[in-house]
Amino acid sequence: MSAEPHSRISLEDYLAAERQAETKSEYLKGEVFAMSGASRQHNLIVWNLSGALYSQLRGRGCEAYVGDVRVHIPATGLYTYPDIAVVCGEPRFEDGELDTLLNPTLLIEVLSPSTEGYDRGKKAAHYRTLDSLREYVLVSRKRSGWSCSPARKTATGSFPKPAGSKRRSPSARLAARCTWRMYTSVCPVPPLKAR
């Protein structure tokens, strides 16, 4: 989670409060976790990625949501806000509020120093339980340039080993190449300067 839990409440109370809140929080098994705000660079990366996705998804029966649509993972109970969620086909929402997506096809997280371990570890494990999820992409912007760790669901319904493992599936390698080209062509964020 992004921070220490600040309270223990019912799901109904969480959703009611979250729909009125000015800040976002994650929810898991009665615990609410405040999410930290994003940096300027984080927002620029998400904005550029969403622009690239728009041209790729137009006319394909997909919708993309940037930052403010909650995703619920029924198998684990997590409610969270990915940086970008895409659903191809008919979107399914938890209720009539249409703010909690149940069937994302693609989830993208832009990593920050405070969330990288969680996004690569526990959050990725939550996401991988979604039957609808076909790809989970982590984007890291470090001084040396772009790093992308896509994970594409295989024909058997499983995901390849996490980044850092010695073997990667052909689809993960292909996704990495395609994603790298997309990011480098549409995300003109200058390298961070050493202080």
XYZ file of C-alpha atoms in Angstrom:
195
model
C 0.000 0.000 0.000
C 1.016 3.586 -0.412
C 1.050 4.414 3.282
C 0.150 3.064 6.692
C -3.582 2.426 7.116
C -5.310 5.310 8.862
C -8.566 3.609 9.836
C -10.674 0.449 9.737
C -14.118 0.877 8.133
C -16.776 -1.017 6.226
C -16.688 -1.171 2.441
C -19.920 0.851 2.253
C -18.422 3.621 4.407
C -15.211 3.596 2.348
C -17.079 3.972 -0.953
C -19.347 6.713 0.429
C -16.378 8.666 1.798
C -14.232 8.085 -1.293
C -16.927 9.465 -3.596
C -16.873 12.733 -1.618
C -13.115 12.933 -0.966
C -10.679 15.305 -2.629
C -7.859 12.761 -2.269
C -7.775 9.063 -3.171
C -7.345 6.067 -0.915
C -6.987 2.342 -1.432
C -9.112 -0.141 0.494
C -8.311 -3.698 1.537
C -10.141 -5.824 4.097
C -11.442 -2.943 6.180
C -8.278 -0.870 6.049
C -7.975 2.426 4.199
C -4.605 3.542 2.822
C -4.073 7.146 1.761
C -2.437 7.475 -1.635
C 0.321 10.014 -2.095
C 0.072 12.741 -4.698
C 1.904 12.421 -8.005
C 4.853 14.545 -9.131
C 4.850 16.786 -12.175
C 6.982 14.264 -14.071
C 4.656 11.394 -13.117
C 1.670 13.361 -14.431
C 3.446 14.224 -17.682
C 4.291 10.574 -18.293
C 0.700 9.467 -17.620
C -0.629 12.235 -19.880
C 1.688 11.261 -22.733
C 0.874 7.567 -22.353
C -2.836 8.290 -22.424
C -2.356 10.306 -25.629
C -0.506 7.412 -27.246
C -3.183 4.970 -26.109
C -5.931 7.133 -27.586
C -4.589 6.751 -31.108
C -3.959 3.020 -30.593
C -7.412 2.294 -29.153
C -9.580 4.524 -31.359
C -12.110 2.423 -33.243
C -11.208 -0.824 -31.445
C -14.028 -0.991 -28.899
C -11.807 -0.046 -25.963
C -12.017 2.675 -23.319
C -9.163 4.128 -21.272
C -9.471 5.682 -17.837
C -6.740 7.863 -16.388
C -6.268 7.895 -12.629
C -9.748 8.558 -11.288
C -11.545 5.271 -11.961
C -11.188 2.778 -9.164
C -10.500 -0.873 -9.974
C -11.848 -3.599 -7.719
C -10.052 -6.937 -7.548
C -12.740 -9.345 -6.259
C -10.356 -12.247 -5.506
C -8.377 -10.206 -2.971
C -10.797 -7.410 -2.078
C -8.454 -4.564 -3.097
C -9.904 -1.285 -4.354
C -7.221 0.834 -6.020
C -6.543 3.498 -8.638
C -4.136 2.484 -11.406
C -2.527 5.299 -13.361
C -4.225 4.039 -16.523
C -6.861 1.340 -16.904
C -8.069 0.111 -20.295
C -11.042 -2.134 -20.938
C -11.723 -3.660 -24.341
C -15.280 -4.776 -24.894
C -18.147 -3.896 -22.595
C -16.933 -2.314 -19.325
C -18.417 -3.801 -16.148
C -18.819 -1.580 -13.121
C -19.546 -2.515 -9.537
C -22.659 -0.358 -9.258
C -24.661 2.427 -10.871
C -22.081 5.051 -9.914
C -19.846 3.779 -12.780
C -16.670 4.641 -10.874
C -15.397 1.168 -9.921
C -14.245 -0.931 -12.873
C -14.327 -4.726 -12.577
C -12.863 -5.933 -15.887
C -9.729 -4.038 -16.985
C -7.840 -5.527 -19.924
C -4.658 -3.456 -19.507
C -3.327 -1.726 -16.397
C -0.415 0.714 -16.429
C 1.431 2.024 -13.388
C 4.063 4.743 -13.564
C 6.536 3.961 -10.818
C 7.744 6.416 -8.231
C 10.363 5.881 -5.540
C 7.705 5.619 -2.826
C 5.481 3.081 -4.648
C 7.834 1.036 -6.844
C 8.214 -1.911 -4.457
C 4.468 -2.134 -3.873
C 3.596 -1.751 -7.589
C 6.064 -4.484 -8.595
C 5.182 -6.814 -5.721
C 1.916 -6.905 -3.803
C -0.104 -4.730 -6.176
C 1.055 -6.789 -9.167
C -0.018 -9.952 -7.316
C -3.470 -8.454 -6.740
C -3.788 -7.413 -10.391
C -2.730 -10.826 -11.679
C -5.810 -12.424 -10.093
C -8.094 -10.517 -12.495
C -9.455 -12.883 -15.156
C -9.958 -9.982 -17.576
C -6.390 -8.653 -17.312
C -4.247 -9.378 -20.361
C -1.329 -7.052 -19.697
C 0.184 -5.151 -16.772
C 2.801 -2.533 -17.659
C 5.142 -0.817 -15.228
C 6.883 2.328 -16.428
C 9.945 3.622 -14.622
C 11.564 6.935 -15.431
C 15.062 6.949 -14.051
C 18.146 8.971 -14.870
C 19.358 6.423 -17.388
C 16.143 6.546 -19.441
C 12.999 4.514 -19.856
C 12.472 1.125 -18.354
C 9.340 -0.850 -19.057
C 8.317 -4.170 -17.547
C 5.259 -5.496 -19.363
C 3.638 -8.719 -18.281
C 1.293 -10.291 -20.784
C -1.019 -13.130 -19.854
C -0.103 -16.356 -21.648
C -2.472 -18.725 -23.455
C -2.745 -20.756 -20.243
C -4.011 -17.695 -18.355
C -0.863 -17.182 -16.295
C 1.630 -14.350 -16.346
C 5.333 -14.771 -17.103
C 7.801 -14.666 -14.233
C 8.231 -11.200 -12.694
C 10.816 -8.788 -14.087
C 14.321 -9.788 -13.134
C 13.757 -13.460 -13.853
C 16.101 -14.970 -16.426
C 13.400 -16.181 -18.822
C 10.773 -14.021 -20.474
C 8.036 -15.199 -22.764
C 8.165 -14.212 -26.460
C 4.996 -12.156 -25.998
C 6.581 -10.250 -23.095
C 9.682 -9.519 -25.202
C 7.501 -8.357 -28.099
C 5.411 -6.203 -25.763
C 8.588 -4.685 -24.316
C 9.867 -3.740 -27.786
C 6.511 -2.289 -28.880
C 6.015 -0.459 -25.608
C 9.553 0.937 -25.688
C 8.977 2.364 -29.177
C 5.670 3.882 -28.112
C 7.152 5.519 -25.015
C 10.263 6.874 -26.670
C 8.291 8.302 -29.570
C 5.509 9.990 -27.613
C 6.910 10.817 -24.194
C 9.362 13.676 -24.551
C 10.150 13.978 -20.868
C 13.754 15.107 -20.443
C 16.106 13.020 -18.279
C 16.299 13.936 -14.629
C 19.240 16.148 -13.804
C 21.585 15.123 -11.018
C 21.442 17.520 -8.089
